Amino acid sequence: MYNSYFGFLESPFSVTPDPRFFYTNAIYQEAYANLHYGIEAKKGFIVITGEVGTGKTTLLRKLLRNLGDTIHSVFIFNTDLSFPELLQLTLHDLGLAPKDASKVTMLQQLNDYLIKQLKQGHTVAALIDEAQNLSDDVLENLRLLSNLETDQEKLLQIVLMGQPELQAKLGQPTLRQLKQRVALQGRLAPLKDEEAGPYIDFRLRAAGYKGNGLFHPDAIQEIAFYSKGIPRLINIICDNALLNVYARSQETVSADMIREVARDLRIGSEVQVTEMEIAPNALVSKIEPETPVREAAIDVPQHKVRRMVRVGFETLLLILVFVALASVTDPRNLRGIAGRGLEVVKHNLNQWVVLVTHQEAVPEKASPEVEFKRKDQRVMIQHGASIYKIASDTYGTNTVLGMDLIKEFNPQIKNLNWVSAGQDLLLPRLTRETLLRKQPDGSFRLIVASFRSLRG
């Protein structure tokens, strides 16, 4: 629709797995090299995993396009089948008509074909996409299929491409023999934030775009944030943003437009988070029903947001002023100034707690064990979940602050953009103890606000 408007020869952000639009970085180059080398060197089993939308199918199609004439390949993308059905499909793709539907006959027919190709100096490879959906029985039979070999090499090279669940499945005790036969494996990770710009530019150039500055730098930053580095999400966001630019007869994609697209698409809204079972005497417990949790759909008025920031900075300013006065004021007058100043600081801190946590501040004479009764939440990360969505569901309008707290309270997570299903996650509750903490040297650390970007 908008191709001629921007000067594209074709759509730059189609979600179809077109190898011409395959973007390569170090991780993708390594995965491609492993696949190509593993097949040519006849290594047997090769496993590549990656989250939904990271370009696994595109990688396979690029591999298929670049395999030499002496390599015969079978591409299987429908993995909801039995092993006999998989054999039938394999024979069909190799141009062979199954003599009958029995498993033994088809295996013998395939073995004869593989030996014939070996004598001609050819290689046969089976590329299986969405391999995480294969049943345990099919995977075990694939292991037996790999027994078709000579004394020197494997007759059939098998590539298993799938989501992270594939690795978990291969880790089962019943499939340990198959896992031991995996010669090469790799993982497709999401793009880094700084790769979003080059990725977008690569797609634009591949589509014939000759101009510059179509996406504002701030817009690219927002795309990296909302997509979490998933190429498919980048494509969807960019496609919708360009459609909006075209509809409004504009020339540049702005950051505001990306945020609008993200809201319209409800990026990540399908993520589900379930709470783990925790022992009753555990230090950290599940949130009790009466504890109010802010929903992401609740909008806080702008004046309240401004007030939150103002109160926080007023508090910091008062603390700084007090420190400055301490160095120049007569000590006899300092006590009165300090008393009045600390009262204001305490009042502002109480306001801050109410504004951020939506609860009354903890009374001055609260139990000394209040920190151990904070009622934090512990969850198990589900497949397809993201830290941003978890923080959004848990902390509502304080999502960015929540992400910072999640990072602090979960040191085992090194990269917030890459988490695995089944990981344990601690979600600290927003309380006075969370936002204002005493340090080992006796000073206090006050968390005033968190911002995704310092840009306007």
Coordinates of C-alpha atoms in Angstrom, one line a residue:
M1 CA 0.0 0.0 0.0
Y2 CA 2.7 2.5 1.0
N3 CA 5.6 1.1 -1.2
S4 CA 5.4 3.8 -3.9
Y5 CA 5.0 6.5 -1.3
F6 CA 8.3 5.8 0.3
G7 CA 10.0 4.5 -2.9
F8 CA 10.2 0.9 -1.9
L9 CA 10.4 -1.8 -4.6
E10 CA 8.6 -4.2 -2.1
S11 CA 7.5 -4.2 1.5
P12 CA 10.6 -4.1 3.7
F13 CA 8.9 -5.5 6.8
S14 CA 7.0 -8.5 5.7
V15 CA 6.9 -11.3 8.3
T16 CA 7.3 -14.0 5.6
P17 CA 10.7 -15.9 6.0
D18 CA 12.3 -14.4 2.9
P19 CA 16.1 -15.3 2.9
R20 CA 16.8 -12.1 0.9
F21 CA 15.9 -10.1 4.1
F22 CA 18.0 -12.3 6.4
Y23 CA 20.0 -9.9 8.7
T24 CA 23.3 -11.3 9.9
N25 CA 25.2 -10.5 13.1
A26 CA 27.8 -12.5 14.9
I27 CA 25.2 -14.8 16.5
Y28 CA 23.4 -15.5 13.3
Q29 CA 26.6 -16.0 11.3
E30 CA 27.7 -18.5 13.9
A31 CA 24.4 -20.4 13.7
Y32 CA 24.5 -20.4 9.9
A33 CA 28.2 -21.6 9.9
N34 CA 27.3 -24.4 12.3
L35 CA 24.5 -25.6 10.0
H36 CA 26.5 -25.4 6.8
Y37 CA 29.6 -27.0 8.3
G38 CA 27.6 -29.7 10.2
I39 CA 25.9 -30.8 7.0
E40 CA 28.9 -30.7 4.7
A41 CA 31.1 -32.5 7.3
K42 CA 28.3 -35.1 7.9
K43 CA 28.2 -34.5 11.7
G44 CA 24.8 -36.1 12.1
F45 CA 22.5 -34.2 14.6
I46 CA 22.5 -30.4 14.7
V47 CA 20.3 -28.5 17.0
I48 CA 19.5 -24.7 16.8
T49 CA 17.0 -23.1 19.2
G50 CA 15.6 -19.6 19.5
E51 CA 12.5 -17.8 20.8
V52 CA 9.4 -17.2 18.6
G53 CA 10.2 -14.6 15.9
T54 CA 14.0 -14.7 16.1
G55 CA 14.4 -15.9 12.5
K56 CA 14.7 -19.6 12.7
T57 CA 12.7 -20.4 9.6
T58 CA 14.4 -17.6 7.6
L59 CA 17.7 -19.1 8.6
L60 CA 16.7 -22.5 7.3
R61 CA 15.5 -21.1 4.0
K62 CA 18.7 -19.2 3.6
L63 CA 20.6 -22.5 4.2
L64 CA 18.4 -24.3 1.7
R65 CA 19.1 -21.6 -0.9
N66 CA 22.9 -21.9 -0.4
L67 CA 23.4 -25.6 -0.2
G68 CA 25.5 -27.0 -3.0
D69 CA 24.2 -29.2 -5.8
T70 CA 25.6 -32.3 -4.2
I71 CA 23.4 -31.8 -1.1
H72 CA 19.9 -33.2 -1.3
S73 CA 17.6 -31.7 1.4
V74 CA 14.2 -32.4 2.9
F75 CA 12.4 -29.5 4.6
I76 CA 9.8 -30.5 7.1
F77 CA 7.8 -27.7 8.7
N78 CA 4.7 -29.7 9.9
T79 CA 5.8 -31.6 13.0
D80 CA 2.4 -32.7 14.2
L81 CA 2.9 -36.2 12.7
S82 CA 3.9 -39.7 13.6
F83 CA 7.2 -41.3 12.7
P84 CA 5.7 -43.3 9.8
E85 CA 4.2 -40.1 8.4
L86 CA 7.5 -38.3 8.7
L87 CA 9.2 -41.2 6.8
Q88 CA 6.5 -40.9 4.0
L89 CA 7.1 -37.2 3.8
T90 CA 10.9 -37.6 3.7
L91 CA 10.7 -40.2 0.9
H92 CA 8.2 -38.0 -1.1
D93 CA 10.5 -34.9 -0.8
L94 CA 13.4 -37.0 -2.1
G95 CA 11.4 -38.0 -5.1
L96 CA 10.7 -41.6 -3.9
A97 CA 7.3 -43.2 -3.8
P98 CA 6.9 -45.4 -0.7
K99 CA 6.6 -49.1 -1.7
D100 CA 4.1 -49.6 1.2
A101 CA 3.2 -47.9 4.4
S102 CA 5.1 -50.2 6.7
K103 CA 7.9 -48.6 8.8
V104 CA 10.4 -51.4 8.0
T105 CA 9.9 -51.1 4.3
M106 CA 10.2 -47.3 4.2
L107 CA 13.4 -47.4 6.4
Q108 CA 15.0 -49.9 4.0
Q109 CA 14.0 -47.8 1.0
L110 CA 15.5 -44.7 2.6
N111 CA 18.7 -46.6 3.5
D112 CA 19.1 -47.8 -0.1
Y113 CA 18.7 -44.3 -1.3
L114 CA 21.2 -42.9 1.2
I115 CA 23.9 -45.5 0.2
K116 CA 23.3 -44.7 -3.5
Q117 CA 23.8 -41.0 -2.8
L118 CA 27.0 -41.7 -0.8
K119 CA 28.5 -43.6 -3.7
Q120 CA 27.9 -40.6 -5.9
G121 CA 29.6 -38.3 -3.4
H122 CA 26.3 -36.7 -2.4
T123 CA 24.9 -35.7 1.0
V124 CA 21.3 -36.0 2.3
A125 CA 20.0 -33.6 5.0
A126 CA 16.6 -33.5 6.7
L127 CA 15.8 -30.0 8.0
I128 CA 13.0 -30.1 10.6
D129 CA 11.5 -26.8 11.7
E130 CA 9.4 -26.4 14.9
A131 CA 11.0 -29.5 16.2
Q132 CA 9.9 -28.7 19.8
N133 CA 6.5 -30.1 18.7
L134 CA 7.8 -33.5 17.8
S135 CA 6.7 -36.2 20.2
D136 CA 9.2 -38.1 22.3
D137 CA 8.4 -41.2 20.2
V138 CA 9.3 -39.4 16.9
L139 CA 12.5 -38.0 18.5
E140 CA 13.6 -41.4 19.7
N141 CA 12.9 -42.9 16.2
L142 CA 15.0 -40.1 14.7
R143 CA 17.9 -41.2 16.9
L144 CA 17.4 -44.7 15.5
L145 CA 17.3 -43.2 12.0
S146 CA 20.7 -41.7 12.6
N147 CA 22.0 -45.3 13.0
L148 CA 22.0 -45.4 9.2
E149 CA 25.8 -44.9 8.8
T150 CA 29.0 -46.4 7.5
D151 CA 32.2 -46.9 9.5
Q152 CA 33.3 -43.4 8.6
E153 CA 30.3 -41.1 8.4
K154 CA 26.6 -40.6 8.9
L155 CA 24.4 -41.2 5.9
L156 CA 21.7 -38.8 7.0
Q157 CA 22.3 -35.3 8.4
I158 CA 19.4 -34.1 10.7
V159 CA 18.8 -30.5 11.7
L160 CA 16.4 -29.8 14.5
M161 CA 15.3 -26.2 14.6
G162 CA 12.9 -25.2 17.4
Q163 CA 12.0 -23.0 20.4
P164 CA 13.7 -23.3 23.8
E165 CA 11.4 -26.0 24.8
L166 CA 13.3 -28.3 22.4
Q167 CA 16.4 -28.1 24.7
A168 CA 14.2 -28.9 27.7
K169 CA 12.7 -31.9 25.9
L170 CA 16.1 -33.2 24.9
G171 CA 17.1 -33.0 28.5
Q172 CA 14.6 -35.6 29.5
P173 CA 16.2 -38.8 30.8
T174 CA 14.2 -40.8 28.2
L175 CA 15.9 -38.9 25.4
R176 CA 19.5 -38.7 26.8
Q177 CA 20.8 -41.0 24.1
L178 CA 19.6 -38.6 21.4
K179 CA 21.1 -35.6 23.3
Q180 CA 24.4 -37.3 23.4
R181 CA 24.4 -37.6 19.6
V182 CA 24.0 -33.9 19.0
A183 CA 27.3 -32.9 17.4
L184 CA 26.6 -29.1 17.0
Q185 CA 24.2 -26.8 18.6
G186 CA 23.5 -23.1 18.8
R187 CA 21.0 -20.5 20.0
L188 CA 19.5 -17.5 18.2
A189 CA 19.3 -14.7 20.7
P190 CA 17.3 -11.5 20.3
L191 CA 19.0 -8.5 18.7
K192 CA 20.8 -6.1 21.0
D193 CA 19.3 -2.6 21.4
E194 CA 22.1 -1.1 19.3
E195 CA 21.3 -3.6 16.5
A196 CA 17.8 -2.4 16.0
G197 CA 18.9 0.6 13.8
P198 CA 21.2 -1.4 11.5
Y199 CA 18.5 -4.2 11.2
I200 CA 15.8 -1.6 10.2
D201 CA 18.2 0.0 7.7
F202 CA 19.2 -3.3 6.2
R203 CA 15.6 -4.2 5.6
L204 CA 14.9 -0.8 4.1
R205 CA 17.9 -1.1 1.7
A206 CA 16.9 -4.6 0.7
A207 CA 13.5 -3.2 -0.3
G208 CA 15.1 -0.6 -2.5
Y209 CA 14.9 2.4 -0.2
K210 CA 17.3 5.2 -1.2
G211 CA 16.6 7.9 1.3
N212 CA 17.7 8.6 4.9
G213 CA 16.2 9.4 8.2
L214 CA 12.9 7.6 7.7
F215 CA 12.9 6.4 11.3
H216 CA 13.9 9.1 13.9
P217 CA 16.7 7.9 16.3
D218 CA 14.3 8.2 19.2
A219 CA 11.8 6.0 17.3
I220 CA 14.4 3.3 16.8
Q221 CA 15.1 3.4 20.5
E222 CA 11.4 2.9 21.2
I223 CA 11.3 0.0 18.7
A224 CA 14.2 -1.7 20.4
F225 CA 12.4 -1.3 23.7
Y226 CA 9.0 -2.6 22.7
S227 CA 10.3 -5.4 20.4
K228 CA 12.8 -6.7 23.0
G229 CA 15.0 -7.4 20.0
I230 CA 12.7 -9.9 18.4
P231 CA 13.0 -9.4 14.6
R232 CA 9.4 -10.4 13.9
L233 CA 8.1 -7.8 16.4
I234 CA 10.4 -5.2 14.9
N235 CA 8.9 -5.9 11.5
I236 CA 5.3 -5.7 12.8
I237 CA 5.9 -2.5 14.6
C238 CA 7.8 -0.9 11.7
D239 CA 5.1 -2.0 9.2
N240 CA 2.3 -0.4 11.3
A241 CA 4.3 2.7 11.9
L242 CA 5.0 3.2 8.1
L243 CA 1.3 2.7 7.5
N244 CA 0.5 5.5 9.9
V245 CA 3.1 7.8 8.4
Y246 CA 1.6 7.1 4.9
A247 CA -2.0 7.6 6.1
R248 CA -1.1 11.0 7.7
S249 CA 1.0 12.1 4.7
Q250 CA 4.1 12.5 6.9
E251 CA 7.7 11.8 6.1
T252 CA 9.3 10.5 9.3
V253 CA 8.4 7.9 12.0
S254 CA 8.6 9.5 15.4
A255 CA 9.0 8.0 18.9
D256 CA 5.4 9.0 19.7
M257 CA 4.1 7.1 16.7
I258 CA 6.0 4.0 17.8
R259 CA 4.4 4.2 21.3
E260 CA 1.0 4.6 19.7
V261 CA 1.6 1.6 17.5
A262 CA 2.7 -0.4 20.6
R263 CA -0.4 0.5 22.4
D264 CA -2.6 -0.4 19.5
L265 CA -0.9 -3.7 19.0
R266 CA -0.9 -4.5 22.7
I267 CA 2.6 -5.8 22.4
G268 CA 3.2 -8.6 24.8
S269 CA -0.4 -8.6 26.2
E270 CA -0.7 -12.3 25.7
V271 CA 1.9 -13.1 28.4
Q272 CA 0.7 -15.1 31.3
V273 CA 2.5 -15.3 34.7
T274 CA 1.6 -17.8 37.3
E275 CA 2.6 -17.8 41.0
M276 CA 4.7 -20.6 42.4
E277 CA 3.8 -22.6 45.4
I278 CA 5.7 -21.3 48.4
A279 CA 6.0 -23.0 51.8
P280 CA 3.9 -21.2 54.5
N281 CA 7.0 -20.6 56.6
A282 CA 9.0 -19.1 53.7
L283 CA 10.5 -15.7 54.2
V284 CA 8.9 -14.5 51.0
S285 CA 5.2 -15.2 50.5
K286 CA 2.6 -14.8 47.9
I287 CA 0.6 -11.5 47.8
E288 CA -2.5 -11.9 50.0
P289 CA -5.9 -11.3 48.4
E290 CA -6.4 -8.0 50.3
T291 CA -3.2 -6.5 49.0
P292 CA -4.2 -4.2 46.1
V293 CA -2.2 -4.7 42.9
R294 CA -2.1 -1.9 40.3
E295 CA -3.3 -3.0 36.9
A296 CA -1.4 -1.8 33.8
A297 CA -4.7 -0.6 32.3
I298 CA -5.2 2.0 35.0
D299 CA -4.0 5.4 33.8
V300 CA -2.5 7.9 36.3
P301 CA -3.4 11.5 35.6
Q302 CA -0.5 13.6 34.3
H303 CA -0.7 16.0 37.2
K304 CA -0.2 13.1 39.6
V305 CA 2.9 11.9 37.7
R306 CA 4.3 15.4 37.8
R307 CA 3.6 15.6 41.5
M308 CA 5.4 12.3 42.1
V309 CA 8.5 13.6 40.4
R310 CA 8.2 17.0 42.1
V311 CA 7.9 15.5 45.6
G312 CA 10.9 13.2 45.0
F313 CA 13.1 16.0 43.8
E314 CA 12.0 18.3 46.5
T315 CA 13.1 15.7 49.0
L316 CA 16.5 15.4 47.4
L317 CA 16.9 19.1 47.2
L318 CA 16.1 19.5 50.9
I319 CA 18.7 16.9 51.8
L320 CA 21.3 18.6 49.7
V321 CA 20.5 22.0 51.2
F322 CA 20.7 20.5 54.7
V323 CA 24.2 19.1 53.9
A324 CA 25.3 22.5 52.6
L325 CA 24.0 24.3 55.7
A326 CA 25.8 21.9 57.9
S327 CA 29.2 23.2 56.7
V328 CA 28.5 26.9 57.1
T329 CA 25.9 27.3 59.8
D330 CA 26.6 28.0 63.5
P331 CA 26.2 24.6 65.2
R332 CA 24.0 26.2 67.9
N333 CA 21.4 27.0 65.2
L334 CA 21.8 23.8 63.2
R335 CA 19.6 21.7 65.5
G336 CA 16.5 23.8 64.9
I337 CA 17.1 24.0 61.1
A338 CA 17.8 20.2 61.0
G339 CA 14.6 19.5 63.0
R340 CA 12.4 21.5 60.7
G341 CA 14.2 20.2 57.6
L342 CA 13.8 16.6 58.6
E343 CA 10.1 17.1 59.3
V344 CA 9.7 18.3 55.8
V345 CA 11.7 15.5 54.4
K346 CA 9.7 13.0 56.4
H347 CA 6.5 14.5 55.2
N348 CA 7.7 14.4 51.6
L349 CA 8.8 10.8 51.9
N350 CA 5.4 9.8 53.2
Q351 CA 3.8 11.6 50.2
W352 CA 6.2 9.7 48.0
V353 CA 5.3 6.4 49.4
V354 CA 1.5 7.1 49.0
L355 CA 2.0 8.3 45.4
V356 CA 4.2 5.4 44.3
T357 CA 2.8 2.5 46.2
H358 CA -0.8 3.8 46.4
Q359 CA -0.8 2.8 50.1
E360 CA -0.4 4.8 53.3
A361 CA 3.2 5.1 54.6
V362 CA 4.3 2.7 57.2
P363 CA 3.9 4.3 60.7
E364 CA 7.0 5.6 62.4
K365 CA 6.6 3.0 65.2
A366 CA 6.2 0.0 62.9
S367 CA 7.5 -3.4 64.0
P368 CA 11.3 -3.7 63.5
E369 CA 10.6 -6.8 61.5
V370 CA 8.6 -4.9 58.9
E371 CA 11.1 -5.7 56.2
F372 CA 10.6 -9.4 56.6
K373 CA 6.8 -9.0 56.3
R374 CA 6.9 -7.1 53.0
K375 CA 4.8 -9.7 51.2
D376 CA 6.9 -9.8 48.1
Q377 CA 5.7 -11.9 45.2
R378 CA 7.5 -14.9 43.6
V379 CA 6.6 -16.1 40.2
M380 CA 7.8 -18.6 37.6
I381 CA 8.5 -17.3 34.2
Q382 CA 6.2 -18.9 31.6
H383 CA 7.0 -19.5 27.9
G384 CA 6.8 -16.4 25.9
A385 CA 6.9 -14.1 28.9
S386 CA 9.0 -10.9 29.1
I387 CA 10.3 -8.9 32.1
Y388 CA 8.6 -5.8 30.7
K389 CA 5.2 -7.5 30.6
I390 CA 5.6 -9.0 34.1
A391 CA 6.6 -5.6 35.5
S392 CA 3.7 -3.9 33.7
D393 CA 1.2 -6.4 35.1
T394 CA 2.7 -6.2 38.6
Y395 CA 3.6 -2.5 39.0
G396 CA 1.2 -0.8 36.6
T397 CA 2.2 2.8 36.0
N398 CA 5.5 2.2 37.7
T399 CA 6.6 -0.3 35.1
V400 CA 10.1 1.1 34.5
L401 CA 10.7 1.4 38.3
G402 CA 9.5 -2.2 38.6
M403 CA 12.0 -3.4 36.0
D404 CA 14.9 -1.7 37.9
L405 CA 13.8 -3.4 41.1
I406 CA 13.4 -6.7 39.4
K407 CA 16.9 -6.4 38.1
E408 CA 18.2 -5.5 41.5
F409 CA 16.4 -8.2 43.4
N410 CA 17.2 -11.0 40.9
P411 CA 21.0 -10.9 40.3
Q412 CA 20.8 -14.3 38.6
I413 CA 19.2 -12.6 35.6
K414 CA 22.0 -11.0 33.6
N415 CA 20.0 -9.8 30.7
L416 CA 16.4 -8.5 31.2
N417 CA 15.8 -9.0 27.5
W418 CA 16.5 -12.7 27.6
V419 CA 14.9 -15.0 30.2
S420 CA 14.0 -18.6 30.0
A421 CA 10.8 -20.4 30.8
G422 CA 10.9 -21.9 34.3
Q423 CA 13.1 -19.3 35.9
D424 CA 12.2 -18.2 39.4
L425 CA 11.6 -14.4 39.7
L426 CA 11.2 -12.3 42.8
L427 CA 8.9 -9.3 42.5
P428 CA 9.6 -6.8 45.4
R429 CA 6.6 -5.0 46.6
L430 CA 6.6 -1.2 46.4
T431 CA 6.9 -0.1 50.1
R432 CA 8.7 2.5 52.1
E433 CA 11.4 -0.1 52.9
T434 CA 11.9 -0.8 49.2
L435 CA 12.2 2.9 48.1
L436 CA 14.2 4.1 51.2
R437 CA 17.0 1.9 52.4
K438 CA 19.6 2.3 55.0
Q439 CA 23.1 1.6 53.7
P440 CA 26.0 -0.2 55.6
D441 CA 27.7 3.2 56.2
G442 CA 24.6 4.5 58.0
S443 CA 23.4 6.7 55.1
F444 CA 20.1 6.3 53.3
R445 CA 19.4 5.5 49.7
L446 CA 16.3 7.0 48.2
I447 CA 14.8 5.8 44.9
V448 CA 13.0 8.8 43.5
A449 CA 12.1 7.7 40.0
S450 CA 13.1 5.5 37.1
F451 CA 13.1 6.6 33.5
R452 CA 13.4 4.5 30.3
S453 CA 15.3 7.3 28.6
L454 CA 16.6 10.7 29.5
R455 CA 15.5 12.0 26.1
G456 CA 12.3 14.1 25.9

